[in-house]
Short mmCIF file of C-alpha atoms in Angstrom, two decimals:
data_model
loop_
_atom_site.label_atom_id
_atom_site.label_comp_id
_atom_site.label_asym_id
_atom_site.label_seq_id
_atom_site.Cartn_x
_atom_site.Cartn_y
_atom_site.Cartn_z
CA MET A 1 -1.75 -8.23 -8.95
CA GLU A 2 -2.02 -10.35 -5.80
CA VAL A 3 -2.06 -13.37 -8.09
CA ALA A 4 1.74 -13.05 -8.02
CA SER A 5 1.74 -14.02 -4.33
CA GLN A 6 0.32 -17.41 -5.35
CA LEU A 7 3.19 -18.11 -7.75
CA PRO A 8 6.69 -19.50 -7.09
CA ARG A 9 9.19 -16.68 -6.65
CA THR A 10 11.01 -17.68 -9.84
CA VAL A 11 7.78 -16.97 -11.75
CA ALA A 12 6.37 -14.15 -9.62
CA VAL A 13 9.36 -11.82 -9.86
CA PRO A 14 9.52 -11.69 -13.69
CA PHE A 15 5.72 -11.35 -13.63
CA LEU A 16 6.02 -8.26 -11.40
CA VAL A 17 8.89 -6.72 -13.35
CA ASP A 18 6.83 -7.14 -16.52
CA ALA A 19 3.97 -5.30 -14.82
CA LEU A 20 6.20 -2.22 -14.48
CA ALA A 21 5.72 -1.73 -18.23
CA ASP A 22 1.92 -1.68 -17.97
CA GLN A 23 0.12 1.45 -19.22
CA ASP A 24 -2.13 1.42 -16.14
CA THR A 25 -0.59 3.45 -13.31
CA ALA A 26 -2.39 1.33 -10.70
CA VAL A 27 -0.80 -1.84 -12.09
CA ARG A 28 2.69 -0.32 -12.04
CA GLN A 29 2.19 0.86 -8.48
CA ALA A 30 0.86 -2.53 -7.38
CA ALA A 31 3.94 -4.20 -8.86
CA LEU A 32 6.26 -1.74 -7.11
CA ASN A 33 4.67 -2.51 -3.76
CA GLN A 34 4.98 -6.27 -4.22
CA LEU A 35 8.62 -5.95 -5.25
CA ARG A 36 9.15 -3.79 -2.16
CA ILE A 37 7.75 -6.53 0.06
CA LEU A 38 9.76 -9.24 -1.69
CA LYS A 39 12.98 -7.15 -1.47
CA GLU A 40 13.89 -8.41 -4.93
CA LYS A 41 17.42 -7.27 -5.85
CA ARG A 42 17.03 -8.33 -9.50
CA ALA A 43 14.38 -5.61 -9.92
CA VAL A 44 16.52 -2.65 -8.80
CA GLN A 45 17.26 -1.40 -12.31
CA ALA A 46 13.63 -1.73 -13.44
CA ILE A 47 12.45 0.09 -10.31
CA LEU A 48 14.99 2.87 -10.86
CA ALA A 49 13.41 3.44 -14.27
CA GLN A 50 10.12 4.19 -12.48
CA LEU A 51 11.75 7.28 -10.95
CA ASP A 52 11.27 8.88 -14.38
CA ASP A 53 7.53 8.16 -14.37
CA THR A 54 5.38 11.25 -14.94
CA ASP A 55 3.18 10.25 -11.98
CA ILE A 56 4.61 11.60 -8.71
CA SER A 57 2.97 8.87 -6.62
CA THR A 58 4.67 6.23 -8.75
CA GLN A 59 8.00 7.97 -8.18
CA GLN A 60 7.34 7.89 -4.43
CA MET A 61 6.49 4.19 -4.51
CA ALA A 62 9.62 3.46 -6.52
CA MET A 63 11.73 5.19 -3.87
CA ALA A 64 9.94 3.23 -1.13
CA ALA A 65 10.69 -0.03 -2.96
CA LEU A 66 14.34 0.92 -3.42
CA ARG A 67 14.69 1.79 0.27
CA SER A 68 13.25 -1.59 1.23
CA ILE A 69 15.48 -3.54 -1.17
CA THR A 70 18.79 -1.70 -0.81
CA GLY A 71 18.69 -0.24 2.68
CA GLN A 72 19.57 3.21 1.30
CA GLN A 73 17.48 6.06 2.67
CA PHE A 74 17.14 8.61 -0.12
CA TYR A 75 13.54 9.86 -0.11
CA ALA A 76 11.27 12.88 -0.15
CA ARG A 77 7.72 13.16 1.12
CA LEU A 78 4.88 13.82 -1.27
CA THR A 79 4.40 17.22 0.38
CA ASP A 80 8.05 18.22 -0.06
CA PRO A 81 9.01 20.73 -2.78
CA ASP A 82 9.74 19.34 -6.23
CA THR A 83 13.39 20.31 -5.78
CA LYS A 84 13.77 17.92 -2.84
CA ARG A 85 12.05 15.10 -4.73
CA TRP A 86 14.33 15.53 -7.74
CA GLU A 87 17.32 15.70 -5.41
CA ALA A 88 16.34 12.31 -3.96
CA ILE A 89 15.88 10.88 -7.47
CA HIS A 90 19.33 12.18 -8.45
CA GLN A 91 20.81 10.57 -5.32
CA TRP A 92 19.31 7.20 -6.28
CA LYS A 93 20.68 7.36 -9.81
CA ALA A 94 24.12 8.47 -8.62
CA TRP A 95 24.16 5.70 -6.01
CA TYR A 96 23.35 3.04 -8.61
CA GLN A 97 26.25 4.09 -10.82
CA THR A 98 28.65 3.00 -8.08
CA ALA A 99 26.55 0.17 -6.60
CA ARG A 100 25.47 -1.60 -9.80
CA LEU A 101 28.32 -4.12 -9.51
CA HIS A 102 26.52 -5.48 -6.44
CA TYR A 103 23.39 -6.06 -8.56
CA PRO A 104 24.79 -7.93 -11.59
CA GLU A 105 21.63 -9.89 -12.49
CA GLN A 106 18.82 -7.54 -13.49
CA LEU A 107 15.42 -8.20 -15.08
CA THR A 108 13.73 -5.90 -17.59
CA PRO A 109 9.98 -5.53 -18.30
CA THR A 110 8.65 -7.44 -21.31
CA ALA A 111 4.86 -7.65 -20.85
CA GLN A 112 1.74 -6.32 -19.12
CA HIS A 113 -0.52 -7.95 -16.53
CA PRO A 114 -3.85 -7.14 -14.83
CA VAL A 115 -4.59 -6.65 -11.14
CA GLN A 116 -6.45 -9.28 -9.13
CA ALA A 117 -7.59 -9.54 -5.49
CA ILE A 118 -7.54 -12.33 -2.88
CA ASP A 119 -9.40 -13.18 0.33
CA ALA A 120 -8.08 -12.52 3.83
CA PRO A 121 -7.45 -15.19 6.50
CA ASN A 122 -7.93 -14.93 10.25
CA LEU A 123 -5.60 -12.37 11.84
CA HIS A 124 -5.13 -10.20 14.93
CA LEU A 125 -4.03 -6.60 14.37
CA ARG A 126 -2.27 -4.58 17.08
CA THR A 127 -2.96 -0.84 17.00
CA LEU A 128 -0.46 1.85 18.00
CA GLU A 129 -2.33 2.08 21.32
CA GLY A 130 -1.82 -1.64 21.96
CA GLN A 131 -5.39 -2.77 21.23
CA GLN A 132 -5.69 -6.26 19.72
CA ILE A 133 -8.33 -6.48 16.98
CA ALA A 134 -9.50 -9.90 15.80
CA LEU A 135 -10.72 -10.07 12.22
CA ARG A 136 -12.69 -13.25 12.81
CA CYS A 137 -16.15 -12.71 14.34
CA PRO A 138 -15.69 -9.03 15.29
CA PRO A 139 -18.47 -7.36 17.32
CA LYS A 140 -19.18 -5.05 14.38
CA PRO A 141 -18.04 -4.84 10.75
CA ILE A 142 -14.46 -3.69 10.12
CA LEU A 143 -13.29 -1.43 7.31
CA ILE A 144 -9.51 -1.75 6.88
CA ASN A 145 -7.59 0.70 4.72
CA PHE A 146 -4.08 -0.37 3.70
CA TRP A 147 -2.06 2.76 3.01
CA GLY A 148 1.14 4.75 3.54
CA THR A 149 1.84 8.38 4.39
CA TRP A 150 4.19 8.47 1.37
CA CYS A 151 1.47 7.31 -1.06
CA GLY A 152 -0.27 10.03 -3.09
CA ALA A 153 -3.30 7.92 -4.00
CA CYS A 154 -3.68 7.00 -0.32
CA GLN A 155 -3.74 10.66 0.68
CA GLN A 156 -6.44 11.35 -1.90
CA LYS A 157 -8.60 8.75 -0.17
CA LEU A 158 -8.12 10.10 3.37
CA PRO A 159 -10.98 12.67 3.32
CA TYR A 160 -13.42 9.89 2.37
CA LEU A 161 -12.17 7.62 5.15
CA ILE A 162 -12.29 10.40 7.73
CA ALA A 163 -15.86 11.26 6.69
CA PHE A 164 -16.87 7.58 6.72
CA HIS A 165 -15.46 7.15 10.23
CA HIS A 166 -17.22 10.31 11.41
CA ARG A 167 -20.59 9.18 10.04
CA TYR A 168 -20.51 5.45 10.73
CA GLY A 169 -17.91 4.99 13.47
CA ASN A 170 -20.53 3.66 15.90
CA ALA A 171 -21.59 0.94 13.47
CA VAL A 172 -18.28 0.11 11.75
CA MET A 173 -14.73 -0.08 13.08
CA VAL A 174 -12.39 1.79 10.73
CA ILE A 175 -8.70 0.81 10.87
CA GLY A 176 -5.68 2.05 8.96
CA VAL A 177 -2.75 -0.30 8.28
CA ALA A 178 0.27 1.77 7.23
CA PHE A 179 3.15 0.15 5.34
CA ASP A 180 6.81 1.09 4.98
CA GLU A 181 6.64 4.24 7.10
CA PRO A 182 10.03 6.02 6.78
CA GLU A 183 9.68 7.69 10.21
CA GLY A 184 8.13 4.75 12.06
CA GLU A 185 5.34 4.92 14.62
CA GLU A 186 6.10 8.46 15.75
CA GLY A 187 6.01 9.74 12.19
CA LEU A 188 2.70 7.97 11.62
CA ARG A 189 1.23 9.44 14.82
CA ALA A 190 2.35 12.94 13.83
CA PHE A 191 0.93 12.59 10.32
CA CYS A 192 -2.44 11.39 11.65
CA ALA A 193 -2.60 14.22 14.19
CA GLN A 194 -1.83 16.76 11.48
CA ARG A 195 -4.48 15.37 9.11
CA GLY A 196 -7.19 14.83 11.73
CA ILE A 197 -7.20 11.03 11.43
CA HIS A 198 -8.77 9.67 14.61
CA TYR A 199 -9.42 6.02 13.76
CA PRO A 200 -6.94 3.35 14.98
CA GLN A 201 -3.69 2.77 13.11
CA VAL A 202 -1.60 -0.39 12.74
CA MET A 203 1.97 -0.64 11.50
CA GLY A 204 2.08 -2.89 8.45
CA THR A 205 4.52 -5.79 8.85
CA ALA A 206 5.71 -8.75 6.82
CA SER A 207 3.37 -11.01 8.79
CA VAL A 208 0.39 -8.82 7.88
CA THR A 209 1.44 -8.90 4.23
CA GLU A 210 1.80 -12.67 4.23
CA ALA A 211 -1.47 -13.30 6.06
CA LEU A 212 -3.62 -10.93 4.02
CA GLY A 213 -1.80 -11.02 0.70
CA VAL A 214 -1.70 -7.22 0.52
CA HIS A 215 1.21 -6.10 -1.66
CA SER A 216 -0.05 -2.75 -2.93
CA VAL A 217 -1.65 0.38 -1.52
CA PRO A 218 -4.19 1.84 -1.31
CA GLN A 219 -6.49 -1.12 -0.76
CA THR A 220 -9.60 -1.32 1.38
CA VAL A 221 -11.54 -4.31 2.70
CA LEU A 222 -14.88 -4.52 4.46
CA ILE A 223 -15.27 -7.49 6.81
CA ASP A 224 -18.61 -8.59 8.26
CA THR A 225 -19.31 -9.82 11.80
CA ARG A 226 -18.67 -13.42 10.73
CA GLY A 227 -15.09 -12.51 9.84
CA LYS A 228 -15.71 -12.76 6.10
CA ILE A 229 -14.37 -10.20 3.63
CA ARG A 230 -17.39 -8.99 1.68
CA PHE A 231 -15.83 -6.15 -0.30
CA TRP A 232 -12.26 -5.54 -1.48
CA TRP A 233 -11.19 -2.47 -3.43
CA GLU A 234 -7.83 -1.63 -4.98
CA GLY A 235 -6.91 2.01 -5.53
CA ALA A 236 -8.68 5.06 -4.13
CA ARG A 237 -12.47 4.80 -3.66
CA ASP A 238 -14.92 7.57 -2.80
CA LEU A 239 -17.29 7.88 0.15
CA ALA A 240 -20.35 6.84 -1.87
CA THR A 241 -18.73 3.52 -2.81
CA MET A 242 -18.06 2.63 0.83
CA GLU A 243 -21.53 3.78 1.89
CA ARG A 244 -23.17 1.57 -0.76
CA ALA A 245 -21.13 -1.41 0.41
CA LEU A 246 -22.12 -0.82 4.03
CA ARG A 247 -25.77 -0.47 3.05
CA LEU A 248 -25.66 -3.76 1.12
CA LEU A 249 -23.94 -5.45 4.05
CA THR A 250 -26.60 -4.16 6.44
CA GLU A 251 -29.45 -5.26 4.17
CA GLN A 252 -27.98 -8.76 3.83
CA ARG A 253 -27.88 -9.13 7.63
CA ARG A 254 -31.62 -8.50 7.98
#
């Protein structure tokens, strides 16, 4: 899906709206995240349709995209009762009935597209504690997980990341980059404390998105000590997958 970031906006936006009709949940979610970053007003109606998706995580991502595009703040956390989630969905639909005149030009999905990945450039990440982490020539490999507290698939991956950090934290730096956090840094800190997440966290920003080309979550990259991305995964991955990648990286360094 990151191929869209290489296209002119006039081509990329219809491409992404088309992807909302894909049968693959991961593709729909990737498109929602890119439209969220682009703040594309012509996609509001198509994104609203995703609120009726049977996948709760997709509903959450649709609400996150709508918040980013419209500035409205109707949302419910993944852990909230179903009644609160449906209340937020109803609020979005009711809002659009009165606001649709402000969004006269709307695109509708017409096709399906696959997901692709891209490489990452040089970048410095600033953690919540103020630490600056350079991705080029780090002292040890870096595993970066791009995620959000509102993302169901991201939460499914957390136990694997926590276990990976516990086992290999001395050999690999694990970092979380959280995007579109509705409660900001304090909300992210509280969530991490509640879930026992002890590896550094970074607030995802537009500059991070532009530099790394990350427009969907969850994604995970493994960077070697030369600052080169050696592995890039979209969607949730288990502990064994990350362990195999680290083992291959270690063997290649010998």
